[in-house]
Amino acid sequence: MAGRQDGSRGTAGAGGEAWERELLDLLRPGDPDLGKVTAWLARTVDGTAGLLDDTGALLAGAPAPWDERLAGDIVTGRIAAASRDEPGHHQRLVRVGHPRPGASGVLTVTREDPFDRRTADIVTHTVRVLELLLTARERASADLRLARASADLRLAILQLLMVEDTVSARRVAAGLWPGLLDTDTARVYVLETCPGERDRIAEECLDATRGRALVVRCPAVDQHVIVVAPRDAAGDDLRSVTVRRPGTFLGGSTPQALAHTATAYGQAVSALAVARFRPDQHAVYAERTHPERLLDPAALHRWSVRLLRPLDALAHHTRAELLATTRLGLEFPAVSAAKIMGVSRNTVRARRERLESLLGADLSDLTDRAVLHLALNAQAAHGGSGAADPAPVPFDELLTGLALRAWAHGLLARLDTDARDLRRTLRVWIAEGGNAERAAHALGMHPQTVRDHVRSAEPVLERQLLAAGGDLYEVVLALLAVGDLRPPALGRTNPDRPDAPVHG
């Protein structure tokens, strides 16, 4: 009987030092596990134990009857503990403090034998351990909520920049990151890693840039982390991240005005495609020659202003939304563009259809897309719209410059060393709107062979082609410049009505 009274069953007879060491072991660093503590308590006192919140809901352990009046007195602090003693049924109810005000819980311990001093001490010490674990769990939960809120704010800032709303972006950033966007220009970087490592890479980017860059987990691509960096030194900081992690790649843009963050983002993604083929795992968009730099700047500007003039009649914010959506829509599918901008897919498609109607464009045609991409890049480089020359240079004449033709021939000549005639496959695939099935029918080959040819051309040209974007549009312009593709209707003007696009 003495053994039963002092709780000798289970581990209770091991001595005070033993149970104290066991209880302290449950406080080792790691995920706070309330269930392990209540299970240990039940075994140690040879009974049952359960932890309930202030509403009677079970947090851990075994369920217990809930006396609304008695539990209310305990959780509100009117009393610290209560007991019930009946033959063969002895219960202790003890208040367990919680870091959230008004959220105290109740620990219920039930055993057949009466509670002696030793078992009462075990319960008291267990309550303290549970309070420590609850505090640790609440702090971890608060840290997680803060981290999620911070990540949501960074994404909101990026989405504002994507639609050229720099004023609102600066206002949102100023509250938590003063001075972060106090700049006229910035570079955009995109890091690529496996999805399971992305959170770790994002934290490393935050540490590497010392909080002086906008680090965002891409909402559209699970492998990507986007960094908007006002400082040029951020490129070196981010490269240090890729050096430490094989299989992580970095693409960077040229410096762009904050209002052209969408353009910079497209450049960074384009550079990322090159980085995948480089041993140092990084590339910057400015490292290679781009066709718009080989055209007469004044003529290119006049042509782009004329092409985009129908948008000038729109309200400023509407025009900015259409252009920003179009820039992203030219680089990514509608679903991805919608996620990046924080709008619905239907909104992206509606804006695209409105722009097509205003410009007379067909954005299912890759040549139309390449022409519009060129116009938007020209506008970004010039700093916006402006007064157009009454007689802008026709698009066909823009492509006749010696520098552009030399660049185009040099780029496409890389494909001539492959006996599979990759250039022919690429030309037909582009003419068919990037549709492998239609191209295969025209070429008399299997669709998978067409895809393999296009994929084989990517490392040769150092451009990503299957994922339609700026890289592909440069190849389209090269094929247009050498005459391998028919010039599109978009970009040519009707002499009788200068602002009207020609169709057909």
C-alpha positions in Angstrom: 0.0 0.0 0.0 2.9 2.4 0.7 4.2 1.7 -2.7 0.9 2.7 -4.3 0.6 5.8 -2.2 4.0 7.1 -3.2 3.4 6.2 -6.8 6.0 3.5 -7.2 4.5 2.1 -10.3 5.9 3.0 -13.7 9.0 5.3 -13.3 7.8 7.0 -10.1 10.0 4.9 -7.9 13.2 5.9 -9.7 13.8 8.8 -7.3 13.4 12.6 -7.5 16.7 13.2 -9.4 15.7 10.7 -12.1 12.3 12.3 -12.9 13.8 15.8 -12.8 16.4 14.8 -15.3 13.8 13.2 -17.5 11.6 16.3 -17.3 14.6 18.6 -18.2 15.4 16.3 -21.2 12.0 17.3 -22.6 13.1 20.9 -22.8 15.9 20.2 -25.2 16.0 22.5 -28.3 13.6 21.6 -31.0 9.9 21.7 -31.8 8.0 22.2 -28.5 6.2 18.9 -28.0 3.4 19.2 -25.5 2.2 15.7 -26.2 5.5 14.2 -25.0 5.4 16.1 -21.8 1.8 15.1 -20.9 2.6 11.4 -21.9 5.7 11.5 -19.7 3.6 13.0 -16.8 0.9 10.3 -17.1 3.5 7.5 -17.0 5.4 9.1 -14.1 2.4 9.5 -11.8 0.8 6.3 -13.0 -2.3 7.9 -14.3 -3.6 10.1 -17.1 -2.8 13.7 -18.0 -4.3 16.2 -20.4 -3.8 19.8 -21.3 -6.9 21.8 -22.3 -7.1 25.4 -23.5 -9.4 28.1 -22.0 -12.4 26.7 -24.0 -11.9 23.1 -22.9 -10.4 22.0 -26.3 -7.7 19.4 -25.9 -4.2 20.6 -26.7 -2.3 17.5 -25.7 -2.7 14.2 -23.7 -5.9 12.5 -22.7 -9.4 14.2 -22.7 -10.9 15.1 -19.3 -14.4 16.2 -18.1 -14.8 20.0 -18.4 -16.5 21.8 -15.5 -17.3 25.2 -16.9 -17.6 27.0 -13.5 -14.5 25.4 -11.9 -12.4 25.7 -15.1 -13.5 29.4 -15.5 -12.2 30.1 -12.0 -8.8 28.5 -12.8 -8.2 30.1 -16.2 -9.2 33.6 -15.0 -6.8 33.2 -12.1 -9.4 33.4 -9.3 -7.8 30.1 -8.1 -4.5 28.5 -9.1 -5.6 24.9 -8.7 -8.4 22.6 -7.6 -8.7 18.9 -6.7 -11.3 16.2 -6.6 -10.9 13.1 -4.4 -13.1 10.1 -4.5 -12.2 6.5 -3.7 -10.1 5.2 -6.6 -10.4 8.5 -8.5 -8.1 11.5 -7.5 -7.8 14.5 -9.9 -5.8 17.7 -9.9 -6.6 20.7 -12.0 -3.8 23.3 -12.3 -3.7 26.6 -14.2 -1.1 26.7 -16.9 -0.1 30.2 -17.9 0.0 31.2 -21.5 1.9 34.1 -23.1 -1.3 35.4 -24.8 -3.5 37.4 -22.4 -6.7 35.5 -21.4 -5.5 32.3 -23.0 -4.4 30.3 -19.9 -5.0 26.5 -20.0 -5.8 23.8 -17.5 -3.7 20.7 -16.8 -5.8 17.8 -15.5 -4.0 14.8 -13.9 -6.0 11.8 -12.7 -4.8 8.7 -10.9 -6.3 6.0 -8.7 -4.1 6.7 -5.7 -4.1 9.9 -3.7 -1.6 12.6 -4.6 1.3 12.6 -2.2 4.0 15.3 -1.9 6.2 13.8 -4.5 3.5 13.4 -7.2 2.3 16.9 -6.4 5.9 18.2 -7.0 6.0 16.4 -10.3 2.8 18.0 -11.4 4.0 21.5 -10.3 7.3 21.1 -12.1 5.5 19.8 -15.2 3.3 22.9 -15.3 6.4 25.1 -15.4 7.8 23.1 -18.3 4.5 23.3 -20.2 4.4 27.1 -19.7 8.0 27.3 -21.0 7.0 25.2 -24.1 3.9 27.2 -24.7 5.9 30.4 -24.5 8.5 29.0 -26.9 5.7 27.8 -29.3 4.0 31.2 -29.2 7.2 33.0 -29.9 8.0 30.7 -32.8 4.4 31.2 -34.1 4.8 35.0 -33.7 8.1 34.9 -35.5 6.5 32.9 -38.3 3.5 35.3 -38.6 5.9 38.2 -38.7 8.1 36.5 -41.4 4.9 35.8 -43.5 3.7 39.4 -43.1 7.1 40.7 -44.1 7.2 38.4 -47.1 3.7 39.5 -48.1 4.7 43.2 -47.8 7.8 42.6 -50.0 5.6 40.9 -52.6 3.1 43.7 -52.5 5.9 46.2 -53.1 7.3 44.2 -56.0 3.8 44.0 -57.5 3.4 47.8 -57.2 6.7 48.3 -59.0 5.6 45.8 -61.7 2.7 48.1 -62.6 4.9 51.3 -62.4 3.3 52.5 -59.2 6.6 53.6 -57.6 4.9 56.2 -55.4 2.8 53.6 -53.6 5.7 51.1 -53.5 7.9 53.7 -51.8 5.2 54.5 -49.2 4.7 50.8 -48.3 8.5 50.2 -48.1 9.2 53.4 -46.0 7.4 52.1 -43.0 9.5 48.9 -42.5 12.6 49.5 -44.6 13.3 53.2 -44.6 15.4 54.3 -47.6 15.2 51.0 -49.4 13.6 52.5 -52.6 15.1 56.0 -52.2 16.7 55.6 -55.7 15.9 56.3 -59.3 17.3 53.1 -60.7 17.8 49.5 -59.6 18.8 46.1 -60.9 16.7 43.1 -60.7 18.2 39.7 -60.0 16.6 36.2 -60.2 18.1 33.3 -58.4 17.1 29.8 -59.3 17.4 26.7 -57.1 15.4 23.6 -56.2 12.0 24.4 -54.6 13.1 22.7 -51.3 16.0 25.1 -50.9 14.2 28.3 -51.9 13.4 29.5 -48.4 17.0 29.0 -47.3 18.3 30.8 -50.4 15.9 33.7 -49.7 17.2 34.0 -46.2 20.8 33.9 -47.5 20.0 36.7 -49.9 18.6 38.8 -47.1 21.7 38.3 -45.1 24.1 38.8 -48.0 22.4 42.1 -49.0 22.2 43.2 -45.3 18.5 44.2 -45.7 19.4 46.8 -48.4 17.5 45.0 -51.2 14.0 43.8 -51.8 14.0 40.0 -51.6 10.8 38.2 -52.8 9.9 34.6 -53.2 8.6 34.5 -56.8 4.8 33.8 -56.7 4.9 32.2 -60.1 8.0 30.0 -60.2 8.7 27.8 -57.2 12.4 27.7 -57.9 12.9 31.5 -58.2 13.9 34.2 -55.7 13.6 37.8 -57.1 15.8 40.6 -55.8 15.4 44.3 -56.5 18.7 45.9 -55.6 19.3 49.6 -55.7 23.0 49.1 -55.0 25.4 47.9 -57.7 27.4 46.0 -55.0 24.4 43.7 -54.5 25.4 41.7 -57.6 28.7 40.6 -55.8 26.8 39.9 -52.6 24.3 37.6 -54.5 27.1 35.9 -56.5 28.6 34.8 -53.2 25.4 32.9 -52.5 25.6 31.0 -55.8 29.3 30.2 -55.2 28.5 28.4 -52.0 25.7 26.4 -53.6 26.2 24.3 -56.7 23.1 24.1 -58.8 22.0 27.6 -57.9 22.0 30.1 -60.8 21.9 33.9 -60.9 20.6 36.2 -63.7 20.8 40.0 -63.5 19.4 43.0 -65.4 21.0 46.2 -66.5 20.2 49.3 -64.3 16.6 50.3 -65.0 14.3 53.0 -63.7 12.1 51.8 -60.8 9.1 52.3 -63.1 10.6 49.8 -65.5 11.0 47.0 -62.9 9.0 44.7 -65.2 11.5 45.2 -68.0 14.4 44.6 -65.7 12.7 41.4 -64.4 12.4 40.1 -68.0 16.1 40.9 -68.5 17.1 39.0 -65.4 15.1 35.9 -66.4 16.7 36.1 -69.9 20.2 36.3 -68.2 19.3 33.4 -66.0 18.9 31.2 -69.2 22.6 32.0 -70.0 23.7 31.4 -66.5 22.6 27.8 -66.7 25.2 27.1 -69.3 28.1 28.9 -67.5 30.5 27.3 -65.1 30.4 30.3 -62.7 26.5 30.0 -62.6 25.7 33.7 -63.2 25.2 36.1 -66.1 24.1 39.7 -66.5 21.8 40.8 -69.3 24.3 43.5 -70.5 27.0 40.9 -71.2 25.8 40.2 -74.8 24.7 42.3 -77.7 21.0 42.9 -78.2 19.3 43.9 -81.4 17.8 47.2 -80.2 21.3 48.5 -79.5 22.3 48.0 -83.2 19.4 50.2 -84.5 19.5 53.9 -85.0 18.2 55.2 -81.6 16.3 58.2 -83.0 14.7 56.1 -85.8 13.8 53.3 -83.3 12.2 55.8 -80.9 10.1 57.5 -83.6 8.9 54.1 -84.8 8.1 52.8 -81.3 6.2 56.1 -80.4 4.1 55.8 -83.5 3.4 52.1 -82.8 2.3 52.7 -79.2 0.5 56.0 -79.9 -3.0 54.5 -79.6 -2.2 54.0 -75.9 -1.5 57.6 -75.2 -5.2 58.5 -75.1 -5.7 56.3 -72.1 -5.5 57.6 -68.5 -2.0 57.3 -67.1 -2.6 54.5 -64.7 -4.6 52.5 -67.2 -1.8 52.9 -69.8 0.8 51.9 -67.2 -1.3 48.8 -66.2 -1.6 47.7 -69.9 2.1 48.2 -70.6 3.2 46.4 -67.4 0.8 43.5 -68.0 2.0 43.3 -71.6 5.7 43.3 -70.7 5.1 40.4 -68.3 2.7 38.7 -70.7 5.3 38.7 -73.4 7.8 36.9 -71.0 5.5 34.5 -69.2 2.2 32.6 -69.6 -0.9 34.5 -68.4 -1.1 32.4 -65.2 2.4 33.3 -64.2 2.0 36.9 -65.1 -1.1 37.1 -63.0 0.6 35.6 -60.0 3.6 38.0 -60.3 1.3 41.1 -60.5 -1.2 39.9 -57.9 -4.2 40.0 -60.2 -6.5 37.3 -61.7 -5.8 35.5 -65.0 -9.0 37.0 -66.4 -7.6 40.5 -65.7 -4.4 39.7 -67.5 -6.3 38.3 -70.5 -8.7 41.2 -70.6 -5.8 43.7 -70.6 -4.1 41.7 -73.3 -7.2 41.7 -75.5 -7.7 45.4 -75.0 -4.1 46.1 -76.1 -4.5 43.9 -79.1 -7.6 45.8 -80.1 -5.9 49.2 -79.7 -2.7 48.3 -81.6 -4.2 45.9 -84.1 -1.8 43.2 -82.9 -2.1 39.4 -82.7 -0.1 38.2 -79.7 -0.6 34.6 -80.7 1.8 35.4 -83.6 5.5 35.3 -82.5 6.6 37.9 -85.0 3.9 40.3 -83.6 5.1 39.6 -80.1 8.8 40.2 -81.1 7.9 43.5 -82.7 5.9 44.7 -79.6 8.7 43.5 -77.4 11.2 45.6 -79.4 8.9 48.7 -79.1 8.5 48.3 -75.4 12.2 48.0 -74.9 12.8 51.0 -77.0 10.3 53.0 -74.9 11.9 51.9 -71.7 15.4 52.8 -72.9 14.2 56.3 -74.0 12.3 56.9 -70.7 8.7 56.8 -71.9 6.6 58.1 -74.8 7.2 61.3 -76.7 6.2 63.3 -79.7 6.6 61.2 -82.8 8.1 62.3 -86.1 5.5 62.9 -88.7 7.3 60.4 -91.0 8.6 57.6 -88.8 10.9 55.0 -90.3 9.0 51.9 -91.5 9.7 48.7 -89.5 11.2 47.0 -92.6 13.8 49.8 -93.0 14.7 49.5 -89.3 16.0 46.0 -90.0 18.2 47.0 -93.0 21.1 48.4 -91.0 24.5 46.7 -91.6 25.2 46.3 -87.9 21.9 44.5 -87.2 22.3 42.3 -90.3 25.9 41.4 -89.3 24.7 40.5 -85.8 21.8 38.4 -87.1 24.0 36.5 -89.6 26.6 35.8 -86.9 24.0 34.6 -84.4 22.2 32.3 -86.8 25.4 31.0 -88.3 26.1 29.1 -85.0 23.3 26.7 -86.0 24.9 25.8 -89.3 27.4 23.4 -87.8 24.6 21.0 -86.8 23.7 18.5 -89.5 20.1 18.4 -88.4 19.4 21.8 -90.0 18.3 23.4 -86.7 17.9 26.7 -88.4 15.2 25.4 -90.7 13.3 23.7 -87.8 13.5 26.9 -85.8 12.2 29.1 -88.6 9.2 26.9 -89.3 8.5 26.4 -85.6 8.4 30.2 -85.1 6.3 30.7 -88.2 3.8 28.2 -86.7 3.5 30.3 -83.5 5.8 28.0 -81.5 3.5 25.0 -82.0 5.5 21.8 -82.3 2.6 19.8 -83.8 1.9 22.3 -86.7 5.7 22.7 -87.3 6.1 18.9 -87.4 3.3 18.6 -90.0 5.0 21.2 -92.1 8.4 19.7 -91.8 7.3 16.0 -92.1 8.8 15.0 -88.7 7.6 14.0 -85.2 6.6 16.8 -82.8 9.1 15.5 -80.3 11.8 15.8 -82.9 10.9 19.5 -83.4 11.1 20.1 -79.6 14.5 18.3 -79.5 15.8 20.5 -82.3 14.6 23.7 -80.6 16.0 22.5 -77.3 19.3 21.7 -79.0 19.5 25.3 -80.4 19.2 26.8 -76.9 22.8 26.2 -75.7 24.2 27.0 -79.2 22.4 30.4 -79.3 22.7 30.9 -75.5 19.1 31.8 -75.4 16.0 30.2 -73.9 13.5 29.4 -76.7 10.9 26.9 -75.5 9.8 29.3 -72.8 8.7 32.2 -74.9 10.3 35.5 -73.9 12.9 38.1 -74.7 15.5 35.4 -75.8 13.1 34.0 -78.4 12.1 37.4 -79.7 15.7 38.3 -80.4 16.0 35.1 -82.5 12.8 36.1 -84.3 14.2 39.6 -85.1 17.4 37.9 -86.4 15.4 35.7 -88.7 13.4 38.8 -89.8 16.6 40.8 -90.5 18.1 38.1 -92.7 14.8 37.5 -94.5 14.0 34.0 -93.2 10.7 35.2 -91.9 7.9 37.3 -93.4 7.7 40.7 -91.8 4.6 41.0 -89.6 1.8 43.5 -90.1 2.3 45.0 -86.7 4.9 47.8 -87.0 4.1 48.8 -90.5 1.9 51.8 -91.0 -0.7 52.8 -93.6 0.4 55.9 -95.5 -3.2 57.0 -95.8 -3.8 56.9 -92.1 -0.5 57.0 -90.3 -1.8 55.7 -87.0 -3.6 52.7 -88.4 -1.9 49.4 -88.4 -2.0 47.3 -91.7 -3.5 43.9 -91.5 -2.8 41.0 -93.8 
